[in-house]
Amino acid sequence: MANNYFRFKDFIIYHDRCALKVNTTSCIFGAVASHPCPERILDIGSGTGLLALMLAQRYPGSRVDAIEIDRDSAGQAADNFRQSPWADRIHMQNLGLVEFAETIADPYDLVIANPPWFINHQKSSDGKKNLARHDDQMLFAALPSFAEKLTSHNGVFYTILPVGTAPAFIRNMKMTGFTCFHRVLIRSGKIERRLKLIMGFAGHSLEPLNSEIIIYGENGEFSPQYRELLRDFYLSF
């Protein structure tokens, strides 16, 4: 039987009450999304709370707000936050994005969103997984306008999507005045299919950054590149 938690160097993620568990692409996302010195960070669709905790570790001076629409996931993420070394500066709200956006007064320096991945795909029998993975609420199309509202003038917005979905999202973000300045392509192996694309957007001019991350080497073990990226987080690295 698999463990109901994943232990990192500085914190533990319990994920037995969450539809989606800790996974390699989420860990990459949490290590890649960046801002020079964010005071306020927002994690949209926090799930287990993994990304919020990774960013709290990376940016010691920041306040991290997290929102999650699923009650069980929000409750477990809040528990994970309370057990972490940064409990005093990470805050969870069991809210959807539309409701949350109506309440905020001040925008954020770094906004990250791991939105529903699939549009018009066959669903599973697990309603919680469908909520986490599928875009039934049409938030994918609306996300650029929320990014514009929630991101500060000098802030950045990051998301991660399937490669095939990314071009349409980039076009929609451009219509709100955001340019994709940072792209990180995630592959399982050198010759294997492209898994996801991490994208960073800004409404101001930033130097373009493009890279590729390969998770596994030829021997099936984690690649040196992946190990270097996650060395501050994984116990085994």
Tab-separated table of N, CA and C in Angstrom, residues 116-230:
chain	number	residue	atom	x	y	z
A	116	PRO	N	-7.378	23.218	-14.411
A	116	PRO	CA	-7.792	21.952	-15.031
A	116	PRO	C	-7.038	21.726	-16.341
A	117	TRP	N	-6.482	20.534	-16.508
A	117	TRP	CA	-5.607	20.261	-17.643
A	117	TRP	C	-6.345	19.988	-18.931
A	118	PHE	N	-7.489	19.315	-18.858
A	118	PHE	CA	-8.099	18.734	-20.050
A	118	PHE	C	-9.397	19.430	-20.428
A	119	ILE	N	-9.583	19.649	-21.700
A	119	ILE	CA	-10.783	20.263	-22.236
A	119	ILE	C	-11.418	19.287	-23.216
A	120	ASN	N	-12.693	18.953	-22.986
A	120	ASN	CA	-13.429	18.032	-23.858
A	120	ASN	C	-12.781	16.658	-23.948
A	121	HIS	N	-12.236	16.157	-22.833
A	121	HIS	CA	-11.673	14.816	-22.761
A	121	HIS	C	-12.633	13.900	-21.999
A	122	GLN	N	-12.493	12.611	-22.255
A	122	GLN	CA	-13.310	11.638	-21.534
A	122	GLN	C	-12.964	11.678	-20.051
A	123	LYS	N	-13.998	11.590	-19.216
A	123	LYS	CA	-13.804	11.712	-17.783
A	123	LYS	C	-13.783	10.352	-17.111
A	124	SER	N	-13.286	10.362	-15.885
A	124	SER	CA	-13.290	9.157	-15.075
A	124	SER	C	-14.554	9.130	-14.232
A	125	SER	N	-14.701	8.074	-13.431
A	125	SER	CA	-15.855	7.984	-12.525
A	125	SER	C	-15.619	8.714	-11.211
A	126	ASP	N	-14.425	9.283	-11.037
A	126	ASP	CA	-14.059	9.980	-9.809
A	126	ASP	C	-14.373	11.467	-9.958
A	127	GLY	N	-15.410	11.916	-9.273
A	127	GLY	CA	-15.830	13.302	-9.395
A	127	GLY	C	-14.786	14.294	-8.923
A	128	LYS	N	-14.036	13.940	-7.881
A	128	LYS	CA	-13.004	14.836	-7.361
A	128	LYS	C	-11.877	15.015	-8.374
A	129	LYS	N	-11.482	13.922	-9.034
A	129	LYS	CA	-10.443	14.031	-10.057
A	129	LYS	C	-10.940	14.849	-11.251
A	130	ASN	N	-12.204	14.661	-11.611
A	130	ASN	CA	-12.755	15.445	-12.713
A	130	ASN	C	-12.706	16.932	-12.399
A	131	LEU	N	-13.039	17.288	-11.148
A	131	LEU	CA	-13.006	18.689	-10.737
A	131	LEU	C	-11.597	19.251	-10.856
A	132	ALA	N	-10.594	18.446	-10.517
A	132	ALA	CA	-9.212	18.903	-10.531
A	132	ALA	C	-8.614	18.931	-11.939
A	133	ARG	N	-9.094	18.039	-12.822
A	133	ARG	CA	-8.443	17.872	-14.116
A	133	ARG	C	-9.185	18.484	-15.297
A	134	HIS	N	-10.492	18.636	-15.203
A	134	HIS	CA	-11.278	19.029	-16.361
A	134	HIS	C	-11.842	20.436	-16.208
A	135	ASP	N	-11.982	21.106	-17.342
A	135	ASP	CA	-12.362	22.512	-17.358
A	135	ASP	C	-13.860	22.699	-17.518
A	136	ASP	N	-14.640	22.060	-16.662
A	136	ASP	CA	-16.090	22.195	-16.750
A	136	ASP	C	-16.562	23.610	-16.433
A	137	GLN	N	-15.845	24.322	-15.591
A	137	GLN	CA	-16.291	25.639	-15.167
A	137	GLN	C	-15.803	26.743	-16.103
A	138	MET	N	-15.172	26.383	-17.190
A	138	MET	CA	-14.690	27.318	-18.194
A	138	MET	C	-13.691	28.330	-17.634
A	139	LEU	N	-13.034	27.971	-16.518
A	139	LEU	CA	-12.047	28.886	-15.933
A	139	LEU	C	-10.803	29.002	-16.802
A	140	PHE	N	-10.547	27.981	-17.621
A	140	PHE	CA	-9.391	28.050	-18.515
A	140	PHE	C	-9.499	29.272	-19.423
A	141	ALA	N	-10.678	29.482	-20.008
A	141	ALA	CA	-10.877	30.614	-20.905
A	141	ALA	C	-10.867	31.939	-20.160
A	142	ALA	N	-11.333	31.910	-18.896
A	142	ALA	CA	-11.432	33.144	-18.123
A	142	ALA	C	-10.154	33.485	-17.368
A	143	LEU	N	-9.238	32.531	-17.263
A	143	LEU	CA	-8.045	32.719	-16.433
A	143	LEU	C	-7.219	33.942	-16.823
A	144	PRO	N	-7.042	34.261	-18.115
A	144	PRO	CA	-6.264	35.470	-18.440
A	144	PRO	C	-6.816	36.742	-17.807
A	145	SER	N	-8.134	36.902	-17.772
A	145	SER	CA	-8.697	38.110	-17.170
A	145	SER	C	-8.473	38.125	-15.664
A	146	PHE	N	-8.523	36.948	-15.024
A	146	PHE	CA	-8.219	36.875	-13.598
A	146	PHE	C	-6.742	37.172	-13.348
A	147	ALA	N	-5.869	36.680	-14.237
A	147	ALA	CA	-4.437	36.955	-14.100
A	147	ALA	C	-4.171	38.451	-14.151
A	148	GLU	N	-4.873	39.142	-15.028
A	148	GLU	CA	-4.704	40.585	-15.152
A	148	GLU	C	-5.110	41.286	-13.859
A	149	LYS	N	-6.184	40.826	-13.247
A	149	LYS	CA	-6.676	41.466	-12.026
A	149	LYS	C	-5.821	41.147	-10.814
A	150	LEU	N	-5.309	39.918	-10.734
A	150	LEU	CA	-4.637	39.449	-9.524
A	150	LEU	C	-3.143	39.730	-9.492
A	151	THR	N	-2.537	40.047	-10.642
A	151	THR	CA	-1.088	40.234	-10.730
A	151	THR	C	-0.732	41.711	-10.653
A	152	SER	N	0.229	42.041	-9.805
A	152	SER	CA	0.641	43.434	-9.640
A	152	SER	C	1.350	43.962	-10.888
A	153	HIS	N	1.557	45.270	-10.919
A	153	HIS	CA	2.156	45.924	-12.098
A	153	HIS	C	3.508	45.305	-12.456
A	154	ASN	N	4.317	45.009	-11.452
A	154	ASN	CA	5.632	44.410	-11.685
A	154	ASN	C	5.641	42.915	-11.369
A	155	GLY	N	4.460	42.329	-11.286
A	155	GLY	CA	4.360	40.924	-10.939
A	155	GLY	C	4.424	40.004	-12.151
A	156	VAL	N	4.428	38.705	-11.872
A	156	VAL	CA	4.443	37.694	-12.932
A	156	VAL	C	3.401	36.626	-12.618
A	157	PHE	N	2.902	36.018	-13.679
A	157	PHE	CA	1.888	34.972	-13.573
A	157	PHE	C	2.427	33.710	-14.237
A	158	TYR	N	2.365	32.581	-13.515
A	158	TYR	CA	2.860	31.310	-14.046
A	158	TYR	C	1.738	30.281	-14.076
A	159	THR	N	1.750	29.466	-15.117
A	159	THR	CA	0.844	28.331	-15.175
A	159	THR	C	1.539	27.172	-15.872
A	160	ILE	N	0.930	25.997	-15.813
A	160	ILE	CA	1.465	24.791	-16.446
A	160	ILE	C	0.311	24.097	-17.148
A	161	LEU	N	0.517	23.740	-18.426
A	161	LEU	CA	-0.545	23.175	-19.242
A	161	LEU	C	0.007	22.104	-20.170
A	162	PRO	N	-0.863	21.233	-20.689
A	162	PRO	CA	-0.429	20.333	-21.753
A	162	PRO	C	0.078	21.150	-22.940
A	163	VAL	N	1.061	20.641	-23.629
A	163	VAL	CA	1.693	21.390	-24.721
A	163	VAL	C	0.678	21.810	-25.778
A	164	GLY	N	-0.263	20.927	-26.112
A	164	GLY	CA	-1.226	21.242	-27.153
A	164	GLY	C	-2.193	22.344	-26.794
A	165	THR	N	-2.404	22.564	-25.506
A	165	THR	CA	-3.329	23.596	-25.032
A	165	THR	C	-2.652	24.954	-24.918
A	166	ALA	N	-1.335	24.978	-24.835
A	166	ALA	CA	-0.592	26.206	-24.534
A	166	ALA	C	-0.752	27.321	-25.568
A	167	PRO	N	-0.693	27.050	-26.888
A	167	PRO	CA	-0.772	28.167	-27.851
A	167	PRO	C	-2.029	29.015	-27.711
A	168	ALA	N	-3.184	28.386	-27.515
A	168	ALA	CA	-4.423	29.145	-27.357
A	168	ALA	C	-4.376	29.992	-26.095
A	169	PHE	N	-3.791	29.444	-25.039
A	169	PHE	CA	-3.708	30.195	-23.789
A	169	PHE	C	-2.766	31.387	-23.942
A	170	ILE	N	-1.662	31.200	-24.632
A	170	ILE	CA	-0.730	32.306	-24.865
A	170	ILE	C	-1.410	33.423	-25.642
A	171	ARG	N	-2.216	33.070	-26.645
A	171	ARG	CA	-2.942	34.087	-27.422
A	171	ARG	C	-3.932	34.837	-26.542
A	172	ASN	N	-4.635	34.113	-25.683
A	172	ASN	CA	-5.600	34.769	-24.797
A	172	ASN	C	-4.920	35.697	-23.805
A	173	MET	N	-3.759	35.273	-23.301
A	173	MET	CA	-3.013	36.130	-22.371
A	173	MET	C	-2.515	37.384	-23.076
A	174	LYS	N	-2.106	37.252	-24.334
A	174	LYS	CA	-1.623	38.409	-25.088
A	174	LYS	C	-2.714	39.454	-25.252
A	175	MET	N	-3.957	39.002	-25.361
A	175	MET	CA	-5.082	39.934	-25.519
A	175	MET	C	-5.304	40.767	-24.261
A	176	THR	N	-4.843	40.274	-23.107
A	176	THR	CA	-4.968	41.044	-21.866
A	176	THR	C	-3.708	41.852	-21.565
A	177	GLY	N	-2.735	41.831	-22.497
A	177	GLY	CA	-1.517	42.611	-22.330
A	177	GLY	C	-0.356	41.870	-21.713
A	178	PHE	N	-0.466	40.532	-21.576
A	178	PHE	CA	0.598	39.734	-20.985
A	178	PHE	C	1.410	39.017	-22.073
A	179	THR	N	2.724	39.088	-21.949
A	179	THR	CA	3.630	38.399	-22.867
A	179	THR	C	4.231	37.184	-22.173
A	180	CYS	N	4.330	36.082	-22.906
A	180	CYS	CA	4.964	34.873	-22.360
A	180	CYS	C	6.478	35.030	-22.482
A	181	PHE	N	7.133	35.326	-21.376
A	181	PHE	CA	8.572	35.557	-21.386
A	181	PHE	C	9.371	34.325	-20.949
A	182	HIS	N	8.726	33.357	-20.313
A	182	HIS	CA	9.437	32.197	-19.762
A	182	HIS	C	8.703	30.930	-20.173
A	183	ARG	N	9.422	30.018	-20.838
A	183	ARG	CA	8.847	28.734	-21.254
A	183	ARG	C	9.795	27.611	-20.841
A	184	VAL	N	9.234	26.621	-20.177
A	184	VAL	CA	10.008	25.455	-19.764
A	184	VAL	C	9.242	24.208	-20.218
A	185	LEU	N	9.811	23.512	-21.174
A	185	LEU	CA	9.192	22.292	-21.695
A	185	LEU	C	9.617	21.108	-20.836
A	186	ILE	N	8.660	20.310	-20.402
A	186	ILE	CA	8.945	19.139	-19.567
A	186	ILE	C	8.786	17.884	-20.396
A	187	ARG	N	9.832	17.073	-20.409
A	187	ARG	CA	9.800	15.772	-21.088
A	187	ARG	C	10.076	14.669	-20.074
A	188	SER	N	9.511	13.502	-20.324
A	188	SER	CA	9.818	12.355	-19.477
A	188	SER	C	11.249	11.886	-19.733
A	189	GLY	N	11.626	11.755	-21.003
A	189	GLY	CA	12.976	11.365	-21.404
A	189	GLY	C	13.360	12.108	-22.664
A	190	LYS	N	14.586	11.927	-23.134
A	190	LYS	CA	15.078	12.694	-24.275
A	190	LYS	C	14.235	12.509	-25.523
A	191	ILE	N	13.809	11.274	-25.781
A	191	ILE	CA	13.080	11.019	-27.016
A	191	ILE	C	11.598	10.749	-26.758
A	192	GLU	N	11.189	10.879	-25.527
A	192	GLU	CA	9.787	10.623	-25.199
A	192	GLU	C	8.955	11.883	-25.370
A	193	ARG	N	7.661	11.683	-25.362
A	193	ARG	CA	6.733	12.769	-25.658
A	193	ARG	C	6.858	13.922	-24.676
A	194	ARG	N	6.474	15.082	-25.147
A	194	ARG	CA	6.446	16.270	-24.304
A	194	ARG	C	5.254	16.173	-23.352
A	195	LEU	N	5.497	16.396	-22.079
A	195	LEU	CA	4.453	16.225	-21.074
A	195	LEU	C	3.680	17.513	-20.818
A	196	LYS	N	4.391	18.542	-20.417
A	196	LYS	CA	3.750	19.799	-20.029
A	196	LYS	C	4.643	20.978	-20.437
A	197	LEU	N	4.034	22.153	-20.442
A	197	LEU	CA	4.779	23.384	-20.685
A	197	LEU	C	4.488	24.352	-19.546
A	198	ILE	N	5.534	24.762	-18.852
A	198	ILE	CA	5.427	25.811	-17.843
A	198	ILE	C	5.604	27.141	-18.547
A	199	MET	N	4.721	28.085	-18.245
A	199	MET	CA	4.780	29.394	-18.905
A	199	MET	C	4.721	30.506	-17.865
A	200	GLY	N	5.621	31.473	-18.017
A	200	GLY	CA	5.616	32.660	-17.180
A	200	GLY	C	5.210	33.864	-18.011
A	201	PHE	N	4.289	34.686	-17.490
A	201	PHE	CA	3.771	35.841	-18.209
A	201	PHE	C	3.987	37.109	-17.400
A	202	ALA	N	4.158	38.214	-18.119
A	202	ALA	CA	4.299	39.514	-17.462
A	202	ALA	C	3.685	40.589	-18.348
A	203	GLY	N	3.196	41.640	-17.700
A	203	GLY	CA	2.657	42.773	-18.433
A	203	GLY	C	3.696	43.837	-18.681
A	204	HIS	N	4.939	43.569	-18.303
A	204	HIS	CA	6.049	44.484	-18.538
A	204	HIS	C	7.165	43.715	-19.231
A	205	SER	N	8.142	44.425	-19.722
A	205	SER	CA	9.202	43.814	-20.520
A	205	SER	C	10.194	43.041	-19.641
A	206	LEU	N	10.412	41.770	-19.993
A	206	LEU	CA	11.386	40.938	-19.313
A	206	LEU	C	12.168	40.139	-20.349
A	207	GLU	N	13.396	39.791	-20.018
A	207	GLU	CA	14.234	39.027	-20.932
A	207	GLU	C	13.636	37.636	-21.153
A	208	PRO	N	13.499	37.206	-22.414
A	208	PRO	CA	12.926	35.883	-22.695
A	208	PRO	C	13.797	34.753	-22.155
A	209	LEU	N	13.155	33.726	-21.611
A	209	LEU	CA	13.843	32.555	-21.088
A	209	LEU	C	13.167	31.312	-21.661
A	210	ASN	N	13.968	30.412	-22.218
A	210	ASN	CA	13.435	29.175	-22.764
A	210	ASN	C	14.351	28.018	-22.379
A	211	SER	N	13.762	26.937	-21.890
A	211	SER	CA	14.572	25.783	-21.507
A	211	SER	C	13.733	24.511	-21.594
A	212	GLU	N	14.392	23.383	-21.379
A	212	GLU	CA	13.736	22.082	-21.403
A	212	GLU	C	14.245	21.260	-20.229
A	213	ILE	N	13.345	20.572	-19.573
A	213	ILE	CA	13.715	19.727	-18.446
A	213	ILE	C	13.332	18.290	-18.766
A	214	ILE	N	14.296	17.397	-18.652
A	214	ILE	CA	14.075	15.967	-18.870
A	214	ILE	C	14.106	15.284	-17.512
A	215	ILE	N	13.040	14.560	-17.191
A	215	ILE	CA	12.911	14.000	-15.845
A	215	ILE	C	13.801	12.785	-15.637
A	216	TYR	N	13.819	11.860	-16.605
A	216	TYR	CA	14.544	10.596	-16.431
A	216	TYR	C	15.683	10.451	-17.436
A	217	GLY	N	16.787	9.887	-16.959
A	217	GLY	CA	17.911	9.580	-17.830
A	217	GLY	C	17.719	8.242	-18.518
A	218	GLU	N	18.721	7.812	-19.270
A	218	GLU	CA	18.627	6.574	-20.041
A	218	GLU	C	18.491	5.336	-19.163
A	219	ASN	N	18.987	5.410	-17.944
A	219	ASN	CA	18.908	4.265	-17.035
A	219	ASN	C	17.609	4.225	-16.234
A	220	GLY	N	16.710	5.159	-16.510
A	220	GLY	CA	15.436	5.192	-15.818
A	220	GLY	C	15.465	5.918	-14.483
A	221	GLU	N	16.653	6.363	-14.061
A	221	GLU	CA	16.755	7.132	-12.822
A	221	GLU	C	16.545	8.618	-13.117
A	222	PHE	N	16.302	9.377	-12.064
A	222	PHE	CA	16.141	10.810	-12.259
A	222	PHE	C	17.393	11.391	-12.905
A	223	SER	N	17.189	12.288	-13.856
A	223	SER	CA	18.305	12.895	-14.576
A	223	SER	C	19.080	13.845	-13.668
A	224	PRO	N	20.360	14.108	-13.962
A	224	PRO	CA	21.125	15.092	-13.192
A	224	PRO	C	20.446	16.464	-13.192
A	225	GLN	N	19.836	16.819	-14.292
A	225	GLN	CA	19.141	18.101	-14.397
A	225	GLN	C	17.977	18.180	-13.412
A	226	TYR	N	17.203	17.116	-13.346
A	226	TYR	CA	16.067	17.076	-12.425
A	226	TYR	C	16.559	17.077	-10.978
A	227	ARG	N	17.593	16.321	-10.703
A	227	ARG	CA	18.140	16.254	-9.348
A	227	ARG	C	18.655	17.616	-8.891
A	228	GLU	N	19.297	18.348	-9.785
A	228	GLU	CA	19.819	19.669	-9.436
A	228	GLU	C	18.677	20.642	-9.152
A	229	LEU	N	17.629	20.561	-9.972
A	229	LEU	CA	16.495	21.462	-9.802
A	229	LEU	C	15.788	21.238	-8.473
A	230	LEU	N	15.687	19.986	-8.031
A	230	LEU	CA	14.923	19.649	-6.827
A	230	LEU	C	15.803	19.342	-5.614
